[in-house]
Short mmCIF file of C-alpha atoms and ligand atoms in Angstrom, two decimals:
data_model
loop_
_atom_site.label_atom_id
_atom_site.label_comp_id
_atom_site.label_asym_id
_atom_site.label_seq_id
_atom_site.Cartn_x
_atom_site.Cartn_y
_atom_site.Cartn_z
CA MET I 1 -3.89 -11.12 10.90
CA ARG I 2 -0.53 -11.33 9.20
CA ILE I 3 1.31 -8.68 7.24
CA GLU I 4 4.19 -9.68 5.03
CA PRO I 5 6.21 -8.48 2.08
CA LEU I 6 5.12 -10.04 -1.13
CA THR I 7 7.70 -11.53 -3.46
CA PHE I 8 7.11 -13.60 -6.51
CA PRO I 9 9.73 -15.67 -8.26
CA ALA I 10 11.15 -14.18 -11.44
CA PRO I 11 11.06 -16.38 -14.51
CA GLY I 12 14.74 -17.16 -14.06
CA GLY I 13 14.23 -18.19 -10.46
CA GLY I 14 15.18 -15.02 -8.61
CA ALA I 15 12.60 -13.00 -6.73
CA LEU I 16 11.21 -10.00 -8.56
CA VAL I 17 11.05 -8.16 -5.30
CA SER I 18 14.44 -9.41 -4.61
CA SER I 19 15.67 -8.37 -1.27
CA ASN I 20 14.69 -10.39 1.70
CA ALA I 21 16.61 -7.91 3.79
CA ARG I 22 14.39 -5.13 2.50
CA GLY I 23 11.23 -7.03 3.11
CA GLY I 24 12.58 -8.36 6.35
CA THR I 25 12.62 -4.93 7.84
CA ALA I 26 8.86 -4.89 8.04
CA VAL I 27 7.78 -4.83 11.62
CA ARG I 28 5.24 -5.48 14.18
CA SER I 29 3.01 -2.52 13.82
CA GLY I 30 2.41 0.26 16.26
CA ARG I 31 5.68 1.96 15.43
CA PRO I 32 5.67 5.68 15.76
CA GLY I 33 6.35 7.84 12.74
CA ALA I 34 9.27 10.20 12.56
CA PRO I 35 10.27 11.72 15.88
CA GLY I 36 7.62 14.07 17.08
CA ARG I 37 5.06 12.81 14.61
CA PRO I 38 2.33 10.32 15.22
CA GLY I 39 2.48 7.09 13.27
CA PRO I 40 -0.29 4.69 12.42
CA ALA I 41 -1.99 3.38 15.53
CA ALA I 42 -0.97 0.09 17.05
CA ALA I 43 -2.18 -3.02 15.30
CA PRO I 44 -2.09 -6.70 16.09
CA ALA I 45 1.25 -8.42 15.67
CA ALA I 46 2.26 -8.95 12.10
CA GLY I 47 4.18 -12.09 11.23
CA LEU I 48 6.58 -11.97 8.34
CA SER I 49 7.44 -14.44 5.69
CA LEU I 50 8.46 -14.27 2.10
CA LEU I 51 6.10 -15.69 -0.40
CA ASP I 52 8.04 -17.49 -3.04
CA SER I 53 6.16 -20.48 -4.31
CA LEU I 54 4.68 -20.51 -7.75
CA ALA I 55 1.61 -22.22 -6.34
CA ALA I 56 1.01 -19.27 -4.07
CA ARG I 57 1.42 -16.88 -6.93
CA THR I 58 -1.81 -17.78 -8.67
CA ALA I 59 -3.86 -17.82 -5.50
CA ASP I 60 -2.39 -14.58 -4.24
CA LEU I 61 -2.85 -12.78 -7.54
CA SER I 62 -6.45 -13.87 -7.49
CA CYS I 63 -6.91 -12.48 -3.98
CA LEU I 64 -5.17 -9.22 -4.86
CA ALA I 65 -7.46 -8.88 -7.87
CA ASP I 66 -10.48 -9.48 -5.62
CA VAL I 67 -9.32 -6.82 -3.18
CA LEU I 68 -8.85 -4.29 -5.96
CA ILE I 69 -12.21 -5.06 -7.56
CA ASP I 70 -13.99 -4.90 -4.21
CA CYS I 71 -12.48 -1.53 -3.32
CA VAL I 72 -13.42 0.01 -6.67
CA GLN I 73 -16.92 -1.45 -6.38
CA GLY I 74 -17.07 0.12 -2.94
CA GLY I 75 -16.41 3.55 -4.43
CA ALA I 76 -12.67 3.92 -3.86
CA SER I 77 -10.96 6.24 -6.31
CA VAL I 78 -7.78 4.26 -6.87
CA GLY I 79 -7.28 4.51 -10.61
CA TRP I 80 -10.46 3.02 -12.04
CA VAL I 81 -13.87 4.52 -12.75
CA LYS I 82 -15.60 1.20 -13.19
CA ALA I 83 -14.32 -1.93 -11.47
CA PRO I 84 -11.95 -3.98 -13.62
CA THR I 85 -12.85 -7.52 -14.53
CA LYS I 86 -11.07 -10.30 -12.70
CA GLU I 87 -8.88 -10.84 -15.72
CA GLN I 88 -8.01 -7.15 -16.02
CA ALA I 89 -7.31 -6.84 -12.30
CA THR I 90 -5.09 -9.93 -12.31
CA ALA I 91 -3.14 -8.64 -15.30
CA TRP I 92 -2.76 -5.27 -13.63
CA TRP I 93 -1.32 -6.83 -10.47
CA SER I 94 1.01 -9.04 -12.47
CA ALA I 95 2.49 -6.03 -14.21
CA PHE I 96 2.60 -4.00 -11.02
CA LEU I 97 4.42 -6.68 -9.07
CA ALA I 98 6.89 -7.22 -11.88
CA ASP I 99 8.09 -3.62 -11.65
CA PRO I 100 11.43 -3.72 -9.81
CA ASP I 101 10.71 -0.34 -8.20
CA HIS I 102 7.62 -1.64 -6.45
CA ARG I 103 7.52 -3.20 -2.98
CA THR I 104 4.24 -4.73 -1.94
CA TRP I 105 3.02 -5.91 1.45
CA VAL I 106 -0.07 -7.91 2.09
CA GLY I 107 -2.30 -8.66 5.03
CA ARG I 108 -3.93 -12.06 5.32
CA ASP I 109 -6.93 -13.31 7.17
CA ASP I 110 -6.84 -16.39 9.36
CA SER I 111 -7.29 -18.67 6.38
CA GLY I 112 -4.26 -17.18 4.64
CA ARG I 113 -6.16 -15.25 2.02
CA ILE I 114 -4.84 -11.83 1.11
CA VAL I 115 -7.43 -9.28 2.19
CA ALA I 116 -5.33 -6.13 2.37
CA THR I 117 -2.36 -4.64 0.61
CA ALA I 118 -0.21 -1.54 0.28
CA SER I 119 2.83 -0.77 -1.85
CA LEU I 120 5.76 1.55 -2.09
CA ALA I 121 6.84 2.89 -5.45
CA LEU I 122 10.53 3.68 -5.35
CA THR I 123 12.11 5.76 -8.06
CA SER I 124 15.09 4.98 -10.19
CA LYS I 125 15.64 8.70 -10.79
CA ALA I 126 19.08 9.64 -9.55
CA ASN I 127 17.77 12.60 -7.59
CA GLY I 128 15.02 10.65 -5.89
CA THR I 129 16.65 7.67 -4.26
CA HIS I 130 15.69 9.09 -0.85
CA ARG I 131 11.97 9.11 -1.52
CA ALA I 132 9.10 6.79 -2.37
CA GLU I 133 5.37 7.01 -2.94
CA VAL I 134 2.82 4.98 -1.00
CA VAL I 135 0.31 3.52 -3.42
CA LYS I 136 -2.64 1.18 -3.47
CA LEU I 137 -3.53 0.94 0.22
CA LEU I 138 -6.50 -1.36 -0.19
CA VAL I 139 -8.50 -3.36 2.32
CA HIS I 140 -11.32 -5.66 1.21
CA ARG I 141 -14.62 -4.42 2.62
CA GLN I 142 -15.14 -7.69 4.45
CA ALA I 143 -11.84 -7.21 6.26
CA ARG I 144 -12.19 -3.57 7.25
CA GLY I 145 -12.17 -2.51 10.86
CA ASN I 146 -9.37 -4.92 11.73
CA LYS I 147 -6.46 -2.47 11.65
CA PHE I 148 -4.98 -3.78 8.45
CA ALA I 149 -4.47 -0.25 7.16
CA PRO I 150 -2.52 1.07 10.15
CA GLY I 151 -0.58 -2.18 10.28
CA LEU I 152 0.44 -1.89 6.65
CA MET I 153 1.30 1.80 6.95
CA ALA I 154 3.43 1.19 10.05
CA THR I 155 5.20 -1.63 8.26
CA ILE I 156 5.89 0.56 5.26
CA GLU I 157 7.23 3.38 7.39
CA ARG I 158 9.51 0.99 9.24
CA PHE I 159 10.78 -0.42 5.97
CA ALA I 160 11.38 3.06 4.56
CA LYS I 161 13.37 4.12 7.59
CA ALA I 162 15.45 0.97 7.50
CA GLU I 163 16.14 1.66 3.83
CA ARG I 164 17.22 5.19 4.78
CA LEU I 165 14.43 6.80 2.81
CA SER I 166 13.72 10.22 4.23
CA LEU I 167 10.57 11.22 2.36
CA LEU I 168 7.31 9.48 1.58
CA THR I 169 4.53 10.96 -0.52
CA LEU I 170 1.01 9.91 -1.45
CA ASP I 171 -2.25 11.29 -2.72
CA THR I 172 -5.79 10.31 -1.94
CA GLU I 173 -9.31 11.43 -2.76
CA THR I 174 -10.21 14.63 -0.97
CA GLY I 175 -12.85 14.02 1.66
CA SER I 176 -12.27 10.28 1.84
CA LEU I 177 -11.78 8.24 4.99
CA ALA I 178 -8.20 7.63 3.92
CA GLU I 179 -7.54 11.37 3.80
CA SER I 180 -8.58 11.75 7.42
CA LEU I 181 -6.51 8.73 8.43
CA TYR I 182 -3.31 10.02 6.83
CA ARG I 183 -3.73 13.31 8.64
CA ARG I 184 -4.23 11.43 11.89
CA TRP I 185 -1.14 9.33 11.18
CA GLY I 186 1.06 12.39 11.01
CA TRP I 187 1.17 13.03 7.28
CA SER I 188 1.50 16.68 6.21
CA GLU I 189 -0.96 18.02 3.68
CA VAL I 190 0.44 19.84 0.66
CA GLY I 191 -2.90 20.78 -0.82
CA ALA I 192 -5.65 19.58 -3.10
CA VAL I 193 -5.65 19.30 -6.87
CA PRO I 194 -9.17 20.02 -8.09
CA GLY I 195 -10.76 17.83 -10.71
CA PHE I 196 -8.01 15.27 -10.50
CA ALA I 197 -9.92 12.01 -10.98
CA LYS I 198 -13.07 10.92 -12.72
CA VAL I 199 -15.61 8.95 -10.72
CA ALA I 200 -18.60 6.90 -11.75
CA GLY I 201 -21.11 9.18 -13.41
CA GLY I 202 -18.34 11.30 -14.89
CA ALA I 203 -17.86 13.84 -12.11
CA LEU I 204 -14.34 15.01 -11.34
CA VAL I 205 -13.08 14.85 -7.76
CA SER I 206 -10.09 16.41 -6.04
CA THR I 207 -7.07 14.61 -4.71
CA THR I 208 -5.13 15.70 -1.65
CA ILE I 209 -1.36 15.35 -1.69
CA PHE I 210 0.49 14.40 1.48
CA TYR I 211 4.09 13.88 2.50
CA LYS I 212 5.86 12.50 5.53
CA GLN I 213 9.46 13.20 6.42
CA LEU I 214 11.12 10.31 8.13
CA GLY I 215 14.22 12.08 9.38
CA ALA I 216 17.60 13.02 8.01
CA ARG I 217 19.52 10.42 6.05
C1 COA Z 1 -9.08 3.48 4.10
C2 COA Z 1 -8.92 2.00 4.36
C3 COA Z 1 -7.59 1.55 3.77
C4 COA Z 1 -8.93 1.75 5.89
O1 COA Z 1 -8.67 0.36 6.09
P1 COA Z 1 -9.07 -0.47 7.42
O2 COA Z 1 -8.09 -1.59 7.57
O3 COA Z 1 -10.49 -0.82 7.39
O4 COA Z 1 -8.83 0.56 8.55
P2 COA Z 1 -9.08 0.23 10.10
O5 COA Z 1 -10.26 -0.55 10.33
O6 COA Z 1 -7.88 -0.34 10.68
O7 COA Z 1 -9.35 1.68 10.63
C5 COA Z 1 -8.34 2.61 10.84
C6 COA Z 1 -9.00 3.72 11.61
O8 COA Z 1 -10.05 4.26 10.81
C7 COA Z 1 -11.27 4.22 11.52
N1 COA Z 1 -12.34 3.91 10.60
C8 COA Z 1 -12.45 2.81 9.84
N2 COA Z 1 -13.57 2.88 9.11
C9 COA Z 1 -14.16 4.06 9.41
C10 COA Z 1 -15.33 4.72 8.98
N3 COA Z 1 -16.12 4.17 8.05
N4 COA Z 1 -15.61 5.92 9.52
C11 COA Z 1 -14.82 6.48 10.43
N5 COA Z 1 -13.68 5.91 10.88
C12 COA Z 1 -13.35 4.71 10.38
C13 COA Z 1 -11.09 3.12 12.51
O9 COA Z 1 -11.93 3.30 13.63
C14 COA Z 1 -9.64 3.23 12.88
O10 COA Z 1 -9.48 4.24 13.81
P3 COA Z 1 -8.62 3.97 15.14
O11 COA Z 1 -7.23 3.62 14.64
O12 COA Z 1 -8.67 5.23 15.88
O13 COA Z 1 -9.29 2.83 15.82
C15 COA Z 1 -10.08 1.19 3.76
O14 COA Z 1 -11.28 1.77 4.14
C16 COA Z 1 -10.04 1.06 2.25
O15 COA Z 1 -9.43 0.12 1.71
N6 COA Z 1 -10.71 1.98 1.55
C17 COA Z 1 -10.79 1.90 0.07
C18 COA Z 1 -9.46 2.10 -0.61
C19 COA Z 1 -8.89 3.46 -0.33
O16 COA Z 1 -9.57 4.46 -0.31
N7 COA Z 1 -7.56 3.46 -0.09
C20 COA Z 1 -6.80 4.65 0.12
C21 COA Z 1 -6.22 5.02 -1.19
S1 COA Z 1 -4.99 6.26 -0.97
#
């Protein structure tokens, strides 16, 4: 299993997720969270490398689209009611990765295919440069049970600390496996927003909001 920051070349040649130094702070997992708080559990070593070839871009976008589609088909409430088509999912990832405030990490299987991903959404708001939101923690069903999720979350926390971010936030479907994992990984629960997201069949489900303080800046 490998976990790495994902960068794609910008049209002009520069990386859209530009900073190798930022991505390079990702770590071998198993890091604790903020002092006194548990972090994601230890995971297998995660090698790091920047992905910057155009050839890789197409293959990786395809894998990311597959991961997203698979998770929605598996019932994950991550923005879609019905799974997007491959074309829609690929277009969504393209736009997502092109946003300069997004940092994305991926986990690969032994053949190099992306099977897991998680991202940080930074903010360009002047009063929010110390915080970021964890979004789109997704593991393909075929790759679950291999500690990709804790590995990605530990990597993100390490990155955030190195970037001197002091606050992370996220929300996840109330009652989901992810909700219980975040609690176990030391995230503090703010509360639940009822009727937040629509699921297949039209019912509305709650989302639970979490935060994690990473220490003073
Ligand atoms: C939640 C999710 C990211 C977990 O990914 P994962 O890589 O399979 O997680 P792991 O296998 O490493 O499991 C992490 C822990 O959860 C436990 N776990 C995994 N599946 C479980 C299940 N079905 N029931 C109970 N515990 C489970 C593991 O035992 C492990 O515990 P441990 O650290 O004490 O050993 C994955 O299920 C997923 O992608 N779900 C759909 C998308 C989603 O809901 N994302 C969250 C959006 S905020």
